[in-house]
């Protein structure tokens, strides 16, 4: 490596780095393990943040179909990110940012831009060192800010994937450069073979061997398992994978993701991590509030059924933040929330009443494009006419506006220009600043914007405040040319952007609880702070249920 390249990585090591890699199979829950570890460290008084490195070539997941990787999570600073960032925020109650999610696409984009600017001074630009240096720089960016004692970096994908190789190499180099300040937690699977009646450690051994071939010795192994890992198995794994016995951590399947920090604490994952990073372990994690949340989650006093209407319901991860927000809202309202997942394509004017029967609340989900939109509009009609508490989010709010225009005001051809470009009554229209944009990636109205709520409205009483800030992800908006007619007929704009007048919230006065939000409240609900709109929605559903 040329000396100038090496030099830029001599750095202050006040920040410690924990890498979380995955082996054997995907979907083992690296995100939840990372978030749980961060939670335990935070509960001991350390400041921790989590970063996700995704080995795919898309610059960000904003342009990805939710069927590929689930929901696209949006940060305050307007980054479209992997859904794991949602878990990080829900567990830590600390906002993430652009720097918390990096993809191979972003890495290459940045290296290629530097090459074009002449930064590399005529050198041949290569995966090693240029790509790996860029990866290391992105990891250390969070550390350099000096805000965090510990940066946890989750490497997406599974060890052995061709596309993760530069990331594992970057981890190897950082382990070498940082010695005691950098460790690797490897998450593996210990499958149970029913025919043999045994847990099998061989896949774990192989996966560690694969890491070793790339020069990385994991310090801690988190073993996903359906059954107890007894001492014999732990000893075997320790011996064949060169890790200490206490660094073989059992990660049993849990009833709820919110149990995982407690299970990890029982296994002393946090203690082992701190020991390996030469940090004090005396403090005990203060998890009182977390445990209180779990107690309420497991001992609900009532139950409600919420219909979640969307076009991606086959893959529940597409609505991860919404389903978690419903859980948080339920805990705050002391109610268990059963979600009935309803495919918007299946709803029409004939079957809406039978398909939506028995719901205590209806949530129409965000989305893009025409597929399933008529089912969403029919669903809104059912909720409005039958006084079922209704929460419409983004496209769900836009559908509520269209439905009201058609069936209350009587503008039968009302629509959004997203679906009918030359629509005669465009009650939802493309935002003017969007009209000149042709690129699809990262160009929507994204991230946090302020919103003023009408005093005395349902939405302001839900928030207990008239000034809020919420996150956005859209190109279309309520068409203010029609506002007067809407308000005359009883649909009020009760939330507006103070600078532009853009309608952020609509509600129907003459309905027990009917709120449409142009923003995404689900991105801001956390265990520590269940989102007020979801709490109020669940409370309204409870009330509806009692009346039945
Ligand atoms: N498709 C709509 C828009 O772009 C709604 C987007 C969303 O639901 N996130 O405005």
Coordinates of C-alpha atoms and ligand atoms in Angstrom, one line a residue:
X1 CA 0.0 0.0 0.0
X2 CA 1.5 3.4 -0.9
X3 CA 2.5 5.4 2.3
X4 CA 0.0 8.2 1.7
X5 CA -2.8 5.7 1.8
X6 CA -1.6 4.1 5.0
X7 CA -1.2 7.5 6.7
X8 CA -4.7 8.5 6.4
X9 CA -5.7 5.7 8.7
X10 CA -3.4 6.5 11.6
X11 CA -6.1 7.7 13.9
X12 CA -7.1 8.4 17.4
X13 CA -8.6 5.3 19.0
X14 CA -10.9 6.7 21.6
X15 CA -13.7 5.0 19.8
X16 CA -14.0 1.2 19.9
X17 CA -15.3 -0.8 16.9
X18 CA -17.5 -4.0 17.0
X19 CA -18.2 -5.8 13.8
X20 CA -21.1 -8.1 13.4
X21 CA -20.8 -10.7 10.6
X22 CA -23.2 -13.5 9.7
X23 CA -22.5 -17.1 8.6
X24 CA -24.3 -20.3 7.6
X25 CA -27.5 -18.7 6.4
X26 CA -29.1 -15.3 5.9
X27 CA -32.0 -14.0 8.0
X28 CA -30.4 -15.0 11.4
X29 CA -31.1 -11.6 12.8
X30 CA -27.8 -9.7 12.8
X31 CA -29.8 -6.5 13.0
X32 CA -31.6 -7.5 16.2
X33 CA -28.4 -8.8 17.8
X34 CA -26.5 -5.6 16.9
X35 CA -29.4 -3.5 18.2
X36 CA -29.6 -5.6 21.4
X37 CA -25.9 -5.3 22.1
X38 CA -26.0 -1.6 21.5
X39 CA -29.0 -1.4 23.9
X40 CA -27.1 -3.2 26.6
X41 CA -24.0 -1.0 26.2
X42 CA -26.2 2.1 26.2
X43 CA -28.0 0.9 29.4
X44 CA -24.5 0.7 31.0
X45 CA -23.9 4.3 30.1
X46 CA -21.8 3.9 27.0
X47 CA -22.8 5.9 23.9
X48 CA -23.1 3.5 21.0
X49 CA -24.3 3.7 17.4
X50 CA -24.9 1.1 14.8
X51 CA -24.1 1.2 11.1
X52 CA -25.2 -1.2 8.4
X53 CA -22.9 -2.0 5.5
X54 CA -24.9 -3.5 2.6
X55 CA -22.9 -5.3 -0.1
X56 CA -25.4 -4.7 -2.9
X57 CA -24.6 -2.3 -5.8
X58 CA -27.7 -0.1 -5.5
X59 CA -26.6 3.3 -4.1
X60 CA -29.4 3.1 -1.5
X61 CA -32.5 1.0 -1.1
X62 CA -34.8 3.8 -2.1
X63 CA -35.3 2.5 -5.6
X64 CA -35.7 -1.2 -4.5
X65 CA -39.0 -3.0 -4.6
X66 CA -40.0 -3.8 -1.0
X67 CA -40.3 -7.5 -2.1
X68 CA -36.4 -7.4 -2.4
X69 CA -35.4 -6.3 1.1
X70 CA -38.5 -5.1 2.9
X71 CA -39.3 -1.6 3.9
X72 CA -37.2 1.4 3.1
X73 CA -36.5 3.3 6.3
X74 CA -36.1 7.1 6.2
X75 CA -33.9 9.1 8.6
X76 CA -34.3 12.7 9.8
X77 CA -31.6 13.8 7.4
X78 CA -33.5 12.2 4.5
X79 CA -31.5 9.1 3.8
X80 CA -33.4 6.1 2.3
X81 CA -31.9 3.2 4.2
X82 CA -32.1 -0.5 5.1
X83 CA -34.9 -1.5 7.5
X84 CA -32.4 -2.5 10.2
X85 CA -31.8 1.2 10.9
X86 CA -35.4 1.2 12.1
X87 CA -34.6 -1.5 14.6
X88 CA -31.5 0.5 15.7
X89 CA -33.7 3.6 16.4
X90 CA -36.5 1.6 18.0
X91 CA -34.1 0.0 20.4
X92 CA -31.8 2.9 21.1
X93 CA -34.2 5.8 20.8
X94 CA -31.4 7.7 19.1
X95 CA -31.8 9.0 15.5
X96 CA -29.6 7.5 12.8
X97 CA -28.3 9.4 9.7
X98 CA -26.9 9.1 6.2
X99 CA -23.6 7.8 7.7
X100 CA -25.4 4.8 9.3
X101 CA -26.1 3.0 6.1
X102 CA -23.5 2.5 3.3
X103 CA -23.8 0.3 0.3
X104 CA -21.3 -1.0 -2.3
X105 CA -23.0 1.4 -4.7
X106 CA -22.2 4.3 -2.5
X107 CA -18.6 3.2 -1.9
X108 CA -17.9 2.8 -5.7
X109 CA -19.7 6.0 -6.5
X110 CA -17.5 7.9 -4.1
X111 CA -14.3 6.2 -5.3
X112 CA -15.1 6.8 -8.9
X113 CA -15.9 10.5 -8.2
X114 CA -12.5 10.8 -6.5
X115 CA -10.8 9.2 -9.4
X116 CA -12.5 11.7 -11.8
X117 CA -11.4 14.6 -9.6
X118 CA -7.8 13.3 -9.8
X119 CA -7.5 12.5 -6.1
X120 CA -5.6 9.3 -6.8
X121 CA -2.8 11.1 -8.7
X122 CA -2.5 8.7 -11.6
X123 CA -2.5 5.5 -9.5
X124 CA -4.3 2.4 -10.7
X125 CA -7.6 2.4 -8.7
X126 CA -8.2 -1.0 -7.3
X127 CA -10.5 -2.9 -4.9
X128 CA -7.5 -3.1 -2.6
X129 CA -6.6 -0.5 -1.3
X130 CA -9.0 2.0 -2.7
X131 CA -12.4 0.3 -2.1
X132 CA -11.3 -1.1 1.2
X133 CA -10.0 2.3 2.3
X134 CA -13.2 3.9 1.4
X135 CA -15.1 1.3 3.4
X136 CA -12.8 1.9 6.4
X137 CA -13.2 5.6 6.1
X138 CA -17.0 5.2 6.2
X139 CA -16.8 3.0 9.3
X140 CA -14.5 5.5 11.1
X141 CA -16.6 8.5 10.1
X142 CA -19.0 7.7 12.9
X143 CA -16.0 7.2 15.3
X144 CA -14.3 10.4 14.2
X145 CA -17.3 12.5 15.2
X146 CA -16.2 11.7 18.8
X147 CA -19.8 11.3 19.9
X148 CA -19.6 7.6 20.3
X149 CA -17.7 5.3 22.7
X150 CA -18.6 2.3 20.5
X151 CA -19.5 1.9 16.9
X152 CA -21.2 -1.3 16.0
X153 CA -21.0 -2.1 12.3
X154 CA -23.2 -4.8 10.9
X155 CA -21.9 -6.3 7.6
X156 CA -24.9 -7.3 5.5
X157 CA -25.0 -10.7 3.7
X158 CA -23.3 -13.9 4.6
X159 CA -19.6 -14.6 5.0
X160 CA -18.4 -16.3 1.8
X161 CA -20.5 -14.2 -0.5
X162 CA -18.3 -12.8 -3.3
X163 CA -19.8 -9.3 -2.8
X164 CA -18.9 -9.2 0.9
X165 CA -15.2 -9.9 0.3
X166 CA -14.0 -6.2 0.3
X167 CA -15.9 -5.6 3.6
X168 CA -14.4 -8.6 5.3
X169 CA -10.9 -7.5 4.1
X170 CA -11.6 -4.0 5.6
X171 CA -12.6 -5.7 8.9
X172 CA -9.3 -7.7 8.8
X173 CA -7.3 -4.6 8.3
X174 CA -9.1 -2.7 11.0
X175 CA -8.6 -5.6 13.5
X176 CA -4.9 -5.5 12.7
X177 CA -4.6 -1.7 13.0
X178 CA -6.7 -1.3 16.1
X179 CA -5.8 -4.4 18.1
X180 CA -7.7 -4.1 21.4
X181 CA -10.1 -1.5 20.0
X182 CA -11.8 -3.7 17.5
X183 CA -13.6 -7.0 17.7
X184 CA -15.7 -9.3 15.6
X185 CA -18.9 -10.9 16.7
X186 CA -19.9 -13.7 14.3
X187 CA -23.6 -14.8 14.2
X188 CA -24.1 -18.4 13.1
X189 CA -26.7 -21.1 13.1
X190 CA -26.6 -24.3 15.2
X191 CA -29.3 -26.3 13.5
X192 CA -31.3 -29.1 15.2
X193 CA -31.5 -32.3 13.2
X194 CA -34.7 -33.9 14.2
X195 CA -33.7 -37.3 12.7
X196 CA -30.5 -37.4 14.8
X197 CA -32.2 -35.6 17.7
X198 CA -29.1 -33.3 18.0
X199 CA -27.8 -29.8 17.6
X200 CA -25.1 -29.7 15.0
X201 CA -22.0 -27.5 15.3
X202 CA -20.3 -28.3 12.0
X203 CA -21.9 -25.4 10.0
X204 CA -20.6 -23.0 12.6
X205 CA -17.1 -24.5 12.4
X206 CA -17.2 -24.2 8.6
X207 CA -18.4 -20.7 8.7
X208 CA -15.6 -19.7 11.1
X209 CA -13.1 -21.5 8.9
X210 CA -14.3 -19.4 6.0
X211 CA -13.7 -16.3 8.0
X212 CA -10.2 -17.6 9.0
X213 CA -9.4 -18.1 5.3
X214 CA -10.0 -14.4 4.9
X215 CA -7.7 -13.7 7.8
X216 CA -10.4 -12.9 10.4
X217 CA -10.6 -14.7 13.7
X218 CA -14.0 -13.9 15.3
X219 CA -13.8 -13.0 19.0
X220 CA -17.3 -13.9 19.9
X221 CA -19.8 -16.4 18.4
X222 CA -23.5 -15.8 18.7
X223 CA -25.2 -19.1 18.0
X224 CA -28.8 -19.0 16.8
X225 CA -30.5 -22.2 18.0
X226 CA -33.9 -23.6 18.8
X227 CA -32.6 -25.5 21.8
X228 CA -30.3 -25.0 24.7
X229 CA -26.6 -25.0 23.9
X230 CA -25.2 -27.2 26.7
X231 CA -21.7 -27.1 28.1
X232 CA -20.5 -29.9 25.9
X233 CA -21.6 -28.1 22.8
X234 CA -20.2 -24.8 24.0
X235 CA -16.9 -26.4 24.7
X236 CA -16.9 -28.1 21.3
X237 CA -17.6 -24.8 19.5
X238 CA -15.0 -22.9 21.6
X239 CA -12.4 -25.5 20.9
X240 CA -12.9 -25.8 17.2
X241 CA -13.4 -22.1 16.5
X242 CA -10.6 -20.8 18.7
X243 CA -12.9 -18.7 21.0
X244 CA -13.2 -18.6 24.8
X245 CA -16.0 -20.6 26.4
X246 CA -17.6 -17.5 27.7
X247 CA -17.6 -16.0 24.2
X248 CA -19.9 -18.7 22.9
X249 CA -23.2 -17.0 23.2
X250 CA -26.5 -18.8 22.9
X251 CA -29.1 -16.9 20.9
X252 CA -32.4 -18.8 21.3
X253 CA -35.5 -18.0 19.3
X254 CA -37.5 -15.4 21.3
X255 CA -41.2 -14.7 21.4
X256 CA -40.5 -11.0 20.7
X257 CA -37.5 -9.2 19.3
X258 CA -37.8 -7.0 22.4
X259 CA -36.8 -10.0 24.5
X260 CA -33.4 -10.3 22.8
X261 CA -31.5 -7.7 24.9
X262 CA -32.6 -9.5 28.0
X263 CA -31.6 -12.9 26.6
X264 CA -28.2 -11.4 25.5
X265 CA -27.7 -9.9 29.0
X266 CA -28.3 -13.3 30.6
X267 CA -25.6 -14.7 28.3
X268 CA -23.4 -11.8 29.2
X269 CA -22.8 -10.7 25.6
X270 CA -22.3 -7.1 26.7
X271 CA -19.8 -8.1 29.5
X272 CA -17.7 -10.2 27.1
X273 CA -17.7 -7.5 24.5
X274 CA -16.5 -4.9 27.0
X275 CA -13.8 -7.2 28.4
X276 CA -12.5 -7.8 24.9
X277 CA -12.5 -4.1 24.2
X278 CA -10.6 -3.5 27.5
X279 CA -13.5 -1.3 28.8
X280 CA -14.8 -1.3 32.4
X281 CA -17.5 -3.8 33.1
X282 CA -18.5 -2.8 36.6
X283 CA -21.7 -0.9 35.7
X284 CA -24.9 -2.9 35.5
X285 CA -27.3 -2.2 32.6
X286 CA -30.2 -0.1 33.7
X287 CA -33.0 -1.8 31.8
X288 CA -35.9 -0.9 34.1
X289 CA -37.9 1.0 31.4
X290 CA -37.2 -1.8 28.9
X291 CA -38.4 -4.4 31.3
X292 CA -41.5 -2.4 32.1
X293 CA -42.2 -2.2 28.3
X294 CA -41.9 -6.0 28.1
X295 CA -44.1 -6.5 31.2
X296 CA -46.8 -4.5 29.6
X297 CA -46.3 -6.2 26.2
X298 CA -46.9 -9.6 27.8
X299 CA -49.7 -8.6 30.1
X300 CA -52.2 -6.7 28.0
X301 CA -55.5 -5.7 29.5
X302 CA -57.4 -5.6 26.3
X303 CA -57.1 -6.7 22.7
X304 CA -57.9 -4.9 19.4
X305 CA -57.7 -6.0 15.7
X306 CA -56.3 -3.6 13.2
X307 CA -56.5 -4.2 9.5
X308 CA -53.3 -3.2 7.7
X309 CA -54.2 -2.7 4.0
X310 CA -51.3 -2.7 1.6
X311 CA -50.1 -4.3 -1.6
X312 CA -47.0 -6.0 -0.2
X313 CA -48.6 -7.8 2.7
X314 CA -47.1 -11.2 1.5
X315 CA -43.8 -9.9 2.8
X316 CA -44.5 -8.4 6.2
X317 CA -41.0 -6.8 6.4
X318 CA -42.4 -4.3 3.8
X319 CA -44.3 -2.7 6.7
X320 CA -41.8 -3.3 9.5
X321 CA -41.9 0.1 11.1
X322 CA -45.7 0.2 10.9
X323 CA -46.2 -3.2 12.6
X324 CA -43.6 -2.3 15.3
X325 CA -45.3 1.1 15.8
X326 CA -48.6 -0.7 16.3
X327 CA -47.0 -2.9 19.0
X328 CA -45.6 0.2 20.7
X329 CA -48.9 2.0 20.5
X330 CA -50.6 -1.1 22.0
X331 CA -48.2 -1.3 24.9
X332 CA -48.8 2.4 25.7
X333 CA -52.6 1.8 25.5
X334 CA -52.3 -1.5 27.5
X335 CA -53.7 -3.5 24.6
X336 CA -52.5 -6.4 22.5
X337 CA -52.7 -5.5 18.8
X338 CA -53.7 -8.2 16.4
X339 CA -52.8 -7.3 12.9
X340 CA -55.0 -8.6 10.1
X341 CA -52.9 -8.3 6.9
X342 CA -55.2 -7.4 4.0
X343 CA -54.1 -7.4 0.4
X344 CA -55.4 -4.2 -1.2
X345 CA -55.8 -5.9 -4.6
X346 CA -58.4 -8.2 -3.0
X347 CA -60.7 -5.4 -1.9
X348 CA -63.5 -4.1 -4.1
X349 CA -66.8 -2.4 -3.6
X350 CA -68.7 -5.7 -3.5
X351 CA -66.6 -7.5 -0.9
X352 CA -65.3 -4.5 1.3
X353 CA -68.0 -4.9 4.0
X354 CA -67.4 -8.7 4.4
X355 CA -63.5 -8.5 4.1
X356 CA -63.2 -5.6 6.5
X357 CA -65.8 -6.8 9.0
X358 CA -64.9 -7.0 12.7
X359 CA -61.9 -4.6 12.5
X360 CA -61.5 -2.2 15.4
X361 CA -59.2 0.1 13.3
X362 CA -58.1 0.4 9.7
X363 CA -54.7 1.5 8.6
X364 CA -54.1 2.1 4.9
X365 CA -50.4 1.8 4.1
X366 CA -48.0 3.9 2.1
X367 CA -47.2 2.9 -1.5
X368 CA -46.4 3.8 -5.1
X369 CA -48.2 3.1 -8.3
X370 CA -51.6 1.9 -9.4
X371 CA -51.6 -1.7 -8.2
X372 CA -54.1 -2.1 -5.4
X373 CA -55.1 1.5 -5.2
X374 CA -58.8 1.0 -5.9
X375 CA -58.9 -1.5 -3.0
X376 CA -57.3 1.1 -0.8
X377 CA -59.9 3.7 -1.8
X378 CA -62.7 1.2 -1.2
X379 CA -61.2 0.5 2.3
X380 CA -61.2 4.2 3.1
X381 CA -64.9 4.4 2.1
X382 CA -65.7 1.5 4.4
X383 CA -63.8 3.1 7.4
X384 CA -65.4 6.5 6.8
X385 CA -69.0 5.3 6.4
X386 CA -68.8 2.8 9.3
X387 CA -67.1 5.1 11.8
X388 CA -64.1 2.7 12.0
X389 CA -61.0 4.5 13.4
X390 CA -58.8 5.2 10.4
X391 CA -55.1 6.1 9.9
X392 CA -53.9 6.7 6.4
X393 CA -50.2 7.1 5.9
X394 CA -48.8 8.9 2.8
X395 CA -50.5 7.1 -0.1
X396 CA -53.1 6.0 2.5
X397 CA -53.7 9.7 3.2
X398 CA -53.9 10.5 -0.5
X399 CA -56.4 7.7 -1.0
X400 CA -58.5 9.2 1.8
X401 CA -58.5 12.6 0.0
X402 CA -59.5 10.9 -3.3
X403 CA -62.3 8.9 -1.6
X404 CA -63.7 12.0 0.1
X405 CA -63.6 14.0 -3.2
X406 CA -65.4 11.2 -5.0
X407 CA -68.0 10.1 -2.5
X408 CA -68.6 13.1 -0.3
X409 CA -68.0 16.1 -2.6
X410 CA -69.2 14.3 -5.6
X411 CA -66.2 14.7 -7.9
X412 CA -66.4 11.2 -9.4
X413 CA -63.3 11.5 -11.6
X414 CA -61.0 12.8 -8.8
X415 CA -57.7 11.1 -8.6
X416 CA -54.0 11.5 -8.1
X417 CA -51.8 12.5 -11.1
X418 CA -49.5 9.6 -10.0
X419 CA -52.1 7.3 -11.5
X420 CA -53.9 9.4 -14.2
X421 CA -51.5 12.1 -15.5
X422 CA -54.0 14.3 -17.2
X423 CA -56.7 13.7 -14.5
X424 CA -59.6 16.3 -14.7
X425 CA -59.8 16.7 -10.9
X426 CA -56.3 16.2 -9.6
X427 CA -56.9 16.4 -5.9
X428 CA -53.5 14.9 -5.4
X429 CA -50.9 16.4 -7.7
X430 CA -47.1 16.2 -8.2
X431 CA -45.3 18.8 -6.0
X432 CA -44.1 21.6 -8.2
X433 CA -40.4 21.1 -7.3
X434 CA -40.7 17.5 -8.4
X435 CA -41.8 18.3 -11.9
X436 CA -38.4 18.9 -13.4
X437 CA -36.9 15.8 -11.8
X438 CA -36.4 12.7 -13.9
X439 CA -33.9 10.7 -11.8
X440 CA -35.6 8.3 -9.5
X441 CA -32.9 7.8 -6.8
X442 CA -33.0 10.0 -3.7
X443 CA -35.0 12.7 -5.4
X444 CA -38.3 12.6 -3.5
X445 CA -39.3 15.0 -0.7
X446 CA -37.3 13.1 2.0
X447 CA -36.6 13.4 5.7
X448 CA -37.9 15.6 8.5
X449 CA -40.0 18.7 8.0
X450 CA -41.8 20.9 10.5
X451 CA -45.6 20.9 10.6
X452 CA -48.1 23.1 12.5
X453 CA -51.2 21.5 13.8
X454 CA -54.6 23.2 14.2
X455 CA -55.2 23.7 17.9
X456 CA -58.2 21.7 19.1
X457 CA -58.0 19.2 16.2
X458 CA -57.8 15.4 16.8
X459 CA -54.3 15.3 15.6
X460 CA -53.1 18.0 17.9
X461 CA -54.8 16.4 20.9
X462 CA -53.1 13.1 19.9
X463 CA -49.7 14.8 20.0
X464 CA -50.5 17.0 22.9
X465 CA -48.7 19.8 20.9
X466 CA -49.2 22.0 17.9
X467 CA -45.7 21.9 16.6
X468 CA -44.3 18.7 15.3
X469 CA -41.6 17.4 13.0
X470 CA -42.0 14.2 11.0
X471 CA -40.3 12.3 8.2
X472 CA -41.4 12.2 4.6
X473 CA -41.0 10.2 1.4
X474 CA -43.2 11.3 -1.4
X475 CA -43.5 13.2 -4.7
X476 CA -47.2 14.0 -4.7
X477 CA -49.2 16.3 -2.4
X478 CA -52.7 17.5 -1.6
X479 CA -53.7 20.0 -4.2
X480 CA -54.4 23.2 -2.3
X481 CA -56.6 24.6 -5.1
X482 CA -59.4 22.3 -3.8
X483 CA -58.9 22.9 -0.1
X484 CA -61.8 25.2 0.4
X485 CA -64.3 22.7 -1.0
X486 CA -62.9 19.9 1.2
X487 CA -63.1 22.0 4.3
X488 CA -66.7 23.0 3.5
X489 CA -67.6 19.4 3.3
X490 CA -66.0 18.4 6.6
X491 CA -62.5 17.2 5.7
X492 CA -60.1 19.7 7.3
X493 CA -56.4 20.3 6.7
X494 CA -55.3 20.2 10.4
X495 CA -51.5 19.9 9.8
X496 CA -49.6 22.2 7.4
X497 CA -46.0 22.9 6.6
X498 CA -45.3 26.4 8.0
X499 CA -43.2 27.5 5.0
X500 CA -45.0 26.1 2.0
X501 CA -48.6 25.6 3.3
X502 CA -48.4 22.0 2.1
X503 CA -51.1 19.9 3.7
X504 CA -49.6 17.3 6.0
X505 CA -52.6 16.1 7.9
X506 CA -56.3 15.8 7.0
X507 CA -59.0 14.7 9.3
X508 CA -62.8 14.4 9.1
X509 CA -64.6 16.3 11.9
X510 CA -67.7 14.3 11.8
X511 CA -66.0 10.9 12.5
X512 CA -64.8 9.4 15.7
X513 CA -61.2 9.2 14.6
X514 CA -60.2 9.6 10.9
X515 CA -56.7 10.9 10.3
X516 CA -54.6 10.9 7.1
X517 CA -50.9 11.9 7.4
X518 CA -48.7 12.8 4.4
X519 CA -45.7 12.0 6.6
X520 CA -44.6 8.7 8.0
X521 CA -45.1 8.6 11.8
X522 CA -44.0 5.0 11.9
X523 CA -40.3 6.0 11.4
X524 CA -40.3 7.8 14.7
X525 CA -41.9 5.3 17.1
X526 CA -39.5 3.7 19.6
X527 CA -39.8 1.5 22.7
X528 CA -39.0 4.5 24.9
X529 CA -41.3 6.8 22.9
X530 CA -44.3 5.0 21.4
X531 CA -45.6 7.4 18.6
X532 CA -48.5 9.5 19.8
X533 CA -50.5 9.0 16.6
X534 CA -50.3 5.2 17.0
X535 CA -51.2 5.4 20.7
X536 CA -54.2 7.6 19.9
X537 CA -55.2 5.3 17.0
X538 CA -55.1 2.2 19.2
X539 CA -57.1 4.0 22.0
X540 CA -59.7 5.0 19.4
X541 CA -59.8 1.3 18.2
X542 CA -60.3 0.2 21.9
X543 CA -63.2 2.7 22.2
X544 CA -64.7 1.4 19.0
X545 CA -64.5 -2.2 20.2
X546 CA -66.2 -1.3 23.6
X547 CA -69.1 0.3 21.7
X548 CA -69.7 -2.9 19.6
Ligands
LIG1 N1 -46.8 7.6 -4.1 C1 -47.1 8.6 -3.3 C2 -46.2 9.8 -3.5 O1 -45.2 9.7 -4.1 C3 -47.1 8.2 -1.8 C4 -45.7 7.8 -1.4 C5 -45.7 7.0 -0.1 O2 -46.8 6.4 0.3 N2 -44.6 6.9 0.6 O3 -46.6 10.9 -3.1

